[in-house]
CSV table of C-alpha atoms in Angstrom, one decimal:
chain,number,residue,atom,x,y,z
D,1,MET,CA,31.0,17.8,-1.4
D,2,GLN,CA,34.0,15.7,-2.7
D,3,ALA,CA,37.2,16.5,-2.5
D,4,GLY,CA,39.1,16.7,-5.5
D,5,THR,CA,42.9,17.8,-7.1
D,6,THR,CA,43.1,20.6,-9.0
D,7,PRO,CA,46.0,20.5,-12.0
D,8,ALA,CA,49.2,22.7,-11.6
D,9,GLY,CA,48.2,23.7,-14.8
D,10,ARG,CA,45.1,25.6,-13.7
D,11,ILE,CA,46.1,28.3,-11.1
D,12,THR,CA,49.2,30.0,-10.2
D,13,MET,CA,50.9,28.0,-7.1
D,14,GLY,CA,54.4,27.1,-5.3
D,15,ALA,CA,54.8,23.8,-5.1
D,16,LEU,CA,56.0,23.2,-1.7
D,17,ASP,CA,59.5,21.5,-2.6
D,18,ARG,CA,62.5,23.2,-1.4
D,19,ARG,CA,64.2,23.6,-5.2
D,20,THR,CA,60.9,25.4,-5.6
D,21,LEU,CA,60.6,27.5,-3.0
D,22,LEU,CA,64.0,28.4,-3.6
D,23,ALA,CA,63.4,29.3,-7.7
D,24,LEU,CA,60.8,31.5,-6.2
D,25,ALA,CA,63.1,33.8,-4.1
D,26,GLY,CA,63.3,35.7,-6.8
D,27,ALA,CA,60.7,35.9,-8.4
D,28,ALA,CA,58.6,39.0,-8.1
D,29,THR,CA,60.4,40.8,-5.6
D,30,LEU,CA,58.3,43.1,-3.6
D,31,GLY,CA,61.5,44.7,-1.2
D,32,PRO,CA,64.1,43.7,1.4
D,33,ALA,CA,64.5,44.0,4.9
D,34,GLY,CA,66.1,47.6,4.5
D,35,ARG,CA,64.6,49.6,2.8
D,36,ALA,CA,62.8,53.4,3.1
D,37,LEU,CA,60.0,51.9,6.0
D,38,ALA,CA,57.4,55.0,7.0
D,39,ALA,CA,56.0,55.8,10.1
D,40,PHE,CA,58.3,52.9,12.6
D,41,GLU,CA,61.8,53.8,13.2
D,42,PRO,CA,63.3,50.7,15.2
D,43,SER,CA,63.9,51.4,19.0
D,44,GLU,CA,67.3,53.1,19.8
D,45,ARG,CA,66.6,52.6,23.5
D,46,LEU,CA,66.8,48.7,25.2
D,47,PRO,CA,64.9,47.1,26.3
D,48,ASP,CA,62.5,48.4,24.1
D,49,PRO,CA,59.8,50.4,24.8
D,50,ALA,CA,57.2,48.8,22.6
D,51,ILE,CA,57.4,45.4,25.0
D,52,GLU,CA,56.2,45.8,27.4
D,53,ILE,CA,55.3,43.8,31.2
D,54,LEU,CA,52.0,43.7,32.6
D,55,ASP,CA,53.0,41.0,34.9
D,56,PRO,CA,56.3,40.0,36.5
D,57,SER,CA,55.6,36.4,34.9
D,58,PHE,CA,56.4,38.1,31.5
D,59,ALA,CA,59.7,39.4,32.3
D,60,LYS,CA,61.3,36.0,31.5
D,61,TYR,CA,59.5,36.2,27.7
D,62,ARG,CA,62.0,39.6,27.2
D,63,ILE,CA,65.1,39.2,25.8
D,64,PHE,CA,66.5,42.5,26.7
D,65,SER,CA,68.2,43.6,23.6
D,66,ALA,CA,66.1,42.2,21.1
D,67,THR,CA,63.6,45.1,19.9
D,68,VAL,CA,60.2,44.5,17.0
D,69,GLU,CA,61.9,44.8,13.1
D,70,ARG,CA,59.9,45.6,10.4
D,71,ILE,CA,61.1,42.7,8.6
D,72,ALA,CA,58.7,44.1,5.4
D,73,THR,CA,55.9,46.3,3.8
D,74,GLY,CA,53.4,47.8,1.4
D,75,PHE,CA,50.2,44.4,1.9
D,76,ARG,CA,46.8,45.8,1.3
D,77,TRP,CA,45.9,42.8,5.5
D,78,ALA,CA,48.4,41.1,6.3
D,79,GLU,CA,47.8,37.6,7.3
D,80,GLY,CA,48.0,33.8,8.2
D,81,PRO,CA,52.1,33.9,8.8
D,82,VAL,CA,52.7,30.2,8.6
D,83,CYS,CA,56.8,29.4,8.9
D,84,PHE,CA,58.8,26.6,6.4
D,85,GLY,CA,61.5,26.5,9.2
D,86,ASP,CA,63.5,23.2,6.7
D,87,MET,CA,63.3,26.6,3.7
D,88,ARG,CA,64.3,29.3,5.8
D,89,CYS,CA,61.1,31.5,4.9
D,90,LEU,CA,57.6,32.3,6.0
D,91,LEU,CA,54.2,32.7,3.8
D,92,PHE,CA,51.5,34.8,4.8
D,93,SER,CA,48.7,36.2,2.6
D,94,ASP,CA,48.0,39.6,1.7
D,95,VAL,CA,44.3,38.9,1.2
D,96,ALA,CA,43.0,41.7,-0.1
D,97,ASN,CA,45.7,42.1,-2.8
D,98,ASP,CA,44.6,38.0,-3.5
D,99,ALA,CA,48.1,37.0,-2.8
D,100,ILE,CA,50.2,34.5,-1.1
D,101,LEU,CA,53.6,35.5,-0.5
D,102,ARG,CA,57.2,34.4,0.4
D,103,TRP,CA,59.0,36.3,2.9
D,104,ASP,CA,63.1,34.4,2.4
D,105,GLU,CA,65.0,34.6,5.8
D,106,ALA,CA,68.9,34.4,3.8
D,107,THR,CA,67.9,37.8,2.3
D,108,GLY,CA,65.1,39.5,3.3
D,109,ALA,CA,63.1,39.3,0.5
D,110,THR,CA,59.6,39.7,0.0
D,111,SER,CA,58.0,37.4,-3.3
D,112,VAL,CA,55.1,35.8,-4.5
D,113,PHE,CA,54.6,32.7,-3.3
D,114,ARG,CA,50.8,32.4,-5.3
D,115,LYS,CA,48.6,35.0,-7.5
D,116,PRO,CA,46.0,34.8,-7.7
D,117,ALA,CA,45.5,32.7,-4.2
D,118,ASN,CA,41.5,32.6,-4.1
D,119,TYR,CA,41.9,35.8,-1.6
D,120,ALA,CA,43.6,33.2,0.9
D,121,ASN,CA,43.3,33.9,4.4
D,122,GLY,CA,44.2,32.0,7.3
D,123,ASN,CA,47.8,29.3,6.8
D,124,ALA,CA,48.9,26.0,8.3
D,125,ARG,CA,51.0,22.7,7.4
D,126,ASP,CA,49.7,19.7,8.6
D,127,ARG,CA,51.6,16.3,9.5
D,128,GLN,CA,53.7,15.9,6.6
D,129,GLY,CA,54.7,19.6,5.7
D,130,ARG,CA,52.1,20.5,3.2
D,131,LEU,CA,50.4,23.5,2.9
D,132,LEU,CA,46.9,24.1,3.9
D,133,THR,CA,44.7,27.4,3.6
D,134,CYS,CA,42.1,28.9,3.9
D,135,GLU,CA,40.2,30.7,0.8
D,136,HIS,CA,37.8,32.9,0.7
D,137,LYS,CA,36.9,33.2,-2.9
D,138,THR,CA,36.6,29.6,-3.4
D,139,ARG,CA,35.1,29.1,0.1
D,140,ARG,CA,36.7,26.4,0.5
D,141,VAL,CA,40.1,24.4,2.7
D,142,THR,CA,42.4,23.7,0.4
D,143,ARG,CA,46.6,21.5,0.6
D,144,THR,CA,48.9,22.3,-1.2
D,145,GLU,CA,50.7,18.7,-2.3
D,146,HIS,CA,54.7,18.4,-2.2
D,147,ASP,CA,54.3,18.6,-6.1
D,148,GLY,CA,52.6,22.0,-6.2
D,149,THR,CA,48.7,21.1,-6.8
D,150,ILE,CA,46.3,22.1,-4.7
D,151,THR,CA,43.7,19.5,-3.5
D,152,THR,CA,40.3,20.6,-2.0
D,153,LEU,CA,39.8,19.6,1.6
D,154,PHE,CA,36.4,21.0,2.2
D,155,ASP,CA,33.7,23.6,-0.1
D,156,GLY,CA,30.3,23.0,1.9
D,157,PHE,CA,28.7,20.9,4.5
D,158,GLU,CA,24.7,19.1,4.5
D,159,GLY,CA,24.4,20.4,0.9
D,160,LYS,CA,25.4,24.4,1.7
D,161,PRO,CA,28.2,26.1,0.7
D,162,ALA,CA,31.1,27.3,3.3
D,163,ASN,CA,31.1,31.1,3.7
D,164,ALA,CA,34.6,32.1,3.9
D,165,PRO,CA,36.9,29.8,6.3
D,166,ASN,CA,39.1,32.0,7.9
D,167,ASP,CA,41.5,30.1,10.2
D,168,VAL,CA,43.1,26.8,10.2
D,169,VAL,CA,45.3,24.6,12.6
D,170,CYS,CA,46.6,21.1,12.8
D,171,ARG,CA,46.8,18.7,15.8
D,172,SER,CA,49.2,16.0,16.2
D,173,ASP,CA,46.5,13.6,14.8
D,174,GLY,CA,46.0,14.8,11.6
D,175,SER,CA,42.9,16.0,11.8
D,176,ILE,CA,42.1,20.0,10.6
D,177,TRP,CA,40.5,22.4,12.1
D,178,PHE,CA,38.9,25.4,11.0
D,179,THR,CA,36.6,28.5,11.2
D,180,ASP,CA,34.5,29.6,9.0
D,181,PRO,CA,32.5,32.3,9.8
D,182,PRO,CA,29.4,34.6,8.1
D,183,PHE,CA,32.0,37.5,8.1
D,184,GLY,CA,30.0,38.2,4.1
D,185,PRO,CA,29.4,39.9,1.8
D,186,ASN,CA,32.4,42.0,1.7
D,187,PRO,CA,33.7,42.2,-1.6
D,188,TYR,CA,37.1,43.7,-0.5
D,189,GLU,CA,38.2,40.1,0.8
D,190,ALA,CA,36.3,38.6,-2.3
D,191,MET,CA,33.8,37.4,0.8
D,192,ALA,CA,30.0,35.6,-0.3
D,193,ARG,CA,26.8,36.2,1.9
D,194,PRO,CA,26.9,33.8,4.1
D,195,GLU,CA,24.7,30.6,3.6
D,196,ARG,CA,25.7,29.2,7.2
D,197,PRO,CA,25.6,30.1,10.9
D,198,GLY,CA,29.3,30.9,13.0
D,199,GLN,CA,30.7,27.6,13.3
D,200,VAL,CA,34.3,25.7,14.0
D,201,PHE,CA,34.9,22.4,11.9
D,202,ARG,CA,37.2,19.0,12.4
D,203,LEU,CA,38.4,17.0,9.1
D,204,ASP,CA,38.6,13.5,10.2
D,205,PRO,CA,42.9,12.7,9.3
D,206,ARG,CA,41.6,8.4,8.2
D,207,THR,CA,38.4,9.5,6.4
D,208,GLY,CA,38.7,13.3,5.4
D,209,GLN,CA,34.8,13.9,6.7
D,210,ALA,CA,34.2,17.6,8.3
D,211,THR,CA,32.1,17.0,12.0
D,212,VAL,CA,31.0,20.3,13.5
D,213,VAL,CA,32.2,21.0,17.1
D,214,VAL,CA,31.0,24.1,17.4
D,215,ALA,CA,27.9,24.3,16.2
D,216,ASP,CA,26.9,28.1,16.8
D,217,ILE,CA,29.3,30.5,17.7
D,218,ALA,CA,29.1,35.3,17.1
D,219,GLY,CA,32.0,35.4,14.7
D,220,PRO,CA,34.6,32.8,15.0
D,221,ASN,CA,38.3,33.8,14.0
D,222,GLY,CA,41.0,32.8,15.9
D,223,LEU,CA,41.8,29.3,16.9
D,224,CYS,CA,44.9,27.4,18.5
D,225,PHE,CA,45.4,25.0,20.6
D,226,SER,CA,47.2,24.2,24.6
D,227,PRO,CA,50.3,22.6,24.2
D,228,ASP,CA,49.2,19.2,25.5
D,229,GLU,CA,46.2,19.6,23.1
D,230,THR,CA,43.7,19.4,25.8
D,231,LYS,CA,42.0,22.5,24.9
D,232,LEU,CA,40.9,24.5,22.0
D,233,TYR,CA,40.8,28.6,21.8
D,234,VAL,CA,38.4,30.1,19.4
D,235,ILE,CA,37.9,33.4,19.6
D,236,GLU,CA,34.1,34.8,18.7
D,237,SER,CA,34.6,38.1,17.1
D,238,ARG,CA,31.1,39.2,17.7
D,239,ALA,CA,30.5,38.9,20.9
D,240,GLN,CA,28.5,40.9,22.6
D,241,PRO,CA,29.5,43.7,23.7
D,242,ASN,CA,33.3,42.4,23.6
D,243,ARG,CA,35.3,39.5,21.8
D,244,LEU,CA,35.8,37.2,23.8
D,245,ILE,CA,38.6,33.6,23.5
D,246,ARG,CA,36.4,31.2,24.2
D,247,VAL,CA,38.1,27.7,25.6
D,248,TYR,CA,36.8,24.7,25.5
D,249,ASP,CA,38.3,20.8,26.3
D,250,VAL,CA,39.2,18.2,23.6
D,251,VAL,CA,37.6,15.2,24.5
D,252,GLU,CA,36.4,11.1,22.7
D,253,ASP,CA,40.0,10.9,21.5
D,254,GLY,CA,40.4,14.5,20.1
D,255,THR,CA,37.3,14.1,18.0
D,256,ARG,CA,34.9,16.2,20.2
D,257,LEU,CA,34.9,19.7,22.0
D,258,THR,CA,33.1,20.3,25.6
D,259,ALA,CA,32.9,22.6,28.9
D,260,ASP,CA,32.0,25.8,26.3
D,261,ARG,CA,33.4,28.5,28.6
D,262,VAL,CA,34.6,32.3,28.8
D,263,PHE,CA,38.2,32.2,29.0
D,264,PHE,CA,39.2,36.3,28.8
D,265,ASP,CA,37.4,39.0,27.9
D,266,CYS,CA,38.8,41.2,25.0
D,267,GLY,CA,37.5,44.6,26.4
D,268,LYS,CA,38.4,47.7,24.0
D,269,GLY,CA,40.7,44.9,22.1
D,270,THR,CA,40.2,42.9,19.3
D,271,ALA,CA,42.0,39.5,19.4
D,272,ASP,CA,42.4,38.3,15.5
D,273,GLY,CA,44.5,35.7,15.6
D,274,PHE,CA,46.6,34.2,18.0
D,275,ARG,CA,48.8,31.1,19.1
D,276,ALA,CA,50.5,29.3,22.2
D,277,ASP,CA,53.7,29.2,23.4
D,278,ALA,CA,55.5,26.3,25.3
D,279,ASP,CA,54.2,27.2,28.3
D,280,GLY,CA,50.7,27.6,27.3
D,281,ASN,CA,50.2,31.3,27.1
D,282,LEU,CA,48.9,32.5,24.6
D,283,TRP,CA,49.9,34.9,22.0
D,284,CYS,CA,46.7,37.6,20.6
D,285,GLY,CA,47.3,39.3,17.6
D,286,TRP,CA,45.4,42.8,18.7
D,287,GLY,CA,43.8,45.7,18.0
D,288,MET,CA,42.5,48.6,17.4
D,289,GLY,CA,43.7,52.4,17.5
D,290,ALA,CA,46.9,54.0,19.4
D,291,ASP,CA,46.9,52.3,22.0
D,292,LEU,CA,46.0,49.0,22.0
D,293,ASP,CA,47.9,47.4,18.2
D,294,GLY,CA,50.4,45.0,18.2
D,295,VAL,CA,49.9,41.5,20.3
D,296,LEU,CA,48.3,40.7,23.4
D,297,VAL,CA,50.1,38.5,25.7
D,298,VAL,CA,47.5,36.3,28.0
D,299,SER,CA,48.6,33.4,30.8
D,300,PRO,CA,47.1,30.0,30.6
D,301,GLU,CA,45.1,31.4,34.4
D,302,GLY,CA,43.1,33.9,31.7
D,303,LYS,CA,45.5,37.4,32.8
D,304,ALA,CA,47.1,39.2,30.9
D,305,ILE,CA,50.4,39.8,31.5
D,306,GLY,CA,52.5,41.4,28.8
D,307,ARG,CA,52.1,43.5,25.5
D,308,ILE,CA,53.7,44.4,22.3
D,309,ARG,CA,52.7,47.6,20.5
D,310,LEU,CA,52.4,48.1,17.4
D,311,PRO,CA,52.2,50.7,14.8
D,312,GLU,CA,49.5,48.8,13.1
D,313,ARG,CA,46.6,46.1,14.1
D,314,CYS,CA,48.1,42.8,14.0
D,315,ALA,CA,46.4,40.1,12.5
D,316,ASN,CA,47.9,36.7,13.1
D,317,LEU,CA,51.2,35.4,14.0
D,318,CYS,CA,53.5,32.7,14.7
D,319,PHE,CA,56.6,31.0,15.4
D,320,GLY,CA,59.2,31.2,14.1
D,321,GLY,CA,62.9,30.9,13.6
D,322,ALA,CA,66.0,28.7,13.7
D,323,ASP,CA,65.2,27.9,17.3
D,324,GLY,CA,61.4,28.7,17.6
D,325,ASN,CA,61.6,31.7,18.8
D,326,ARG,CA,61.2,34.4,16.6
D,327,LEU,CA,57.3,35.9,16.5
D,328,PHE,CA,56.8,36.8,13.2
D,329,MET,CA,53.5,39.8,13.6
D,330,ALA,CA,51.7,40.3,10.0
D,331,SER,CA,49.9,43.3,10.8
D,332,THR,CA,47.6,45.5,8.8
D,333,LYS,CA,50.3,46.4,6.1
D,334,SER,CA,53.6,45.6,7.9
D,335,LEU,CA,55.3,42.1,8.9
D,336,TYR,CA,56.9,42.8,11.6
D,337,ALA,CA,59.6,40.2,14.1
D,338,LEU,CA,60.9,39.8,17.3
D,339,PHE,CA,62.5,37.2,19.4
D,340,VAL,CA,61.3,36.6,22.5
D,341,ASN,CA,62.5,33.9,25.5
D,342,THR,CA,60.0,31.0,24.9
D,343,ARG,CA,58.7,28.7,21.2
D,344,GLY,CA,55.8,27.7,20.1
D,345,ALA,CA,54.3,25.1,21.0
D,346,VAL,CA,55.5,22.3,19.2
D,347,ARG,CA,54.9,18.3,19.8
């Protein structure tokens, strides 16, 4: 289907220029850091017992004096965090509240960036710094231009609409990769009945044309590239009997995937969204259950090496902050943060 641009007046939105984002800082404030946060108390012990070393190789990534912080709460389903370091803010989805929210690093305030947001889920930035968003209600992937208008990048394939695009990443060549799982119908998150199998797509940076890079996968969810972009990891959330993290080799000048294989068996865990650090470790949103909720860190060799325990299931995460070493964790009803001794993979 053809891409198109929606006039700014057609939908409530925030432009991504500095002036607009700063103006939004004072709008519809949901609550700064430091508000009363039920059922969570930051650790008074150092090192924070919530940060667990499962393998000695993880020890170097833990900062002794850093503790897990809950920086905002009161959401229905926090998802899709993406950092705008040049504007010192984080955007993330509150899917079931039909909003994209903005957390301000300088003030700690959380405000509405866009509402309604078509039940947005995953978010990312493209190579020009524009916001990429997966939308459930409209069954599309969009790009927010610098002037605030919204361009539809994808809303269907071969005559059938998309299901409910879930997570999105942008490769250094400008290509956009995203998952489209058959998760509906789900009125709580505005997912329609699926009409396509679970697939992973690539949008060409020159033509905008979509190609299927993974043709049939049971519930594709989070995805991310290795630091050198020679591998793509995809969470198969409806694999049986356990969720799996699959890995593919990226070949033919970054246009095709091959050598599909299981990278990590999640066991009882529910891996969701994830990101790679500069050393190639995968920091995975994890749950569900009191003994599982939080983040699991998996080495490039496929070994669980560390854990961050949280009181809620973590759906997705990203690296950000001034030095790129602050981990932001979108976790059900709250947003958590932790300084770590590594940075997100950046090319």
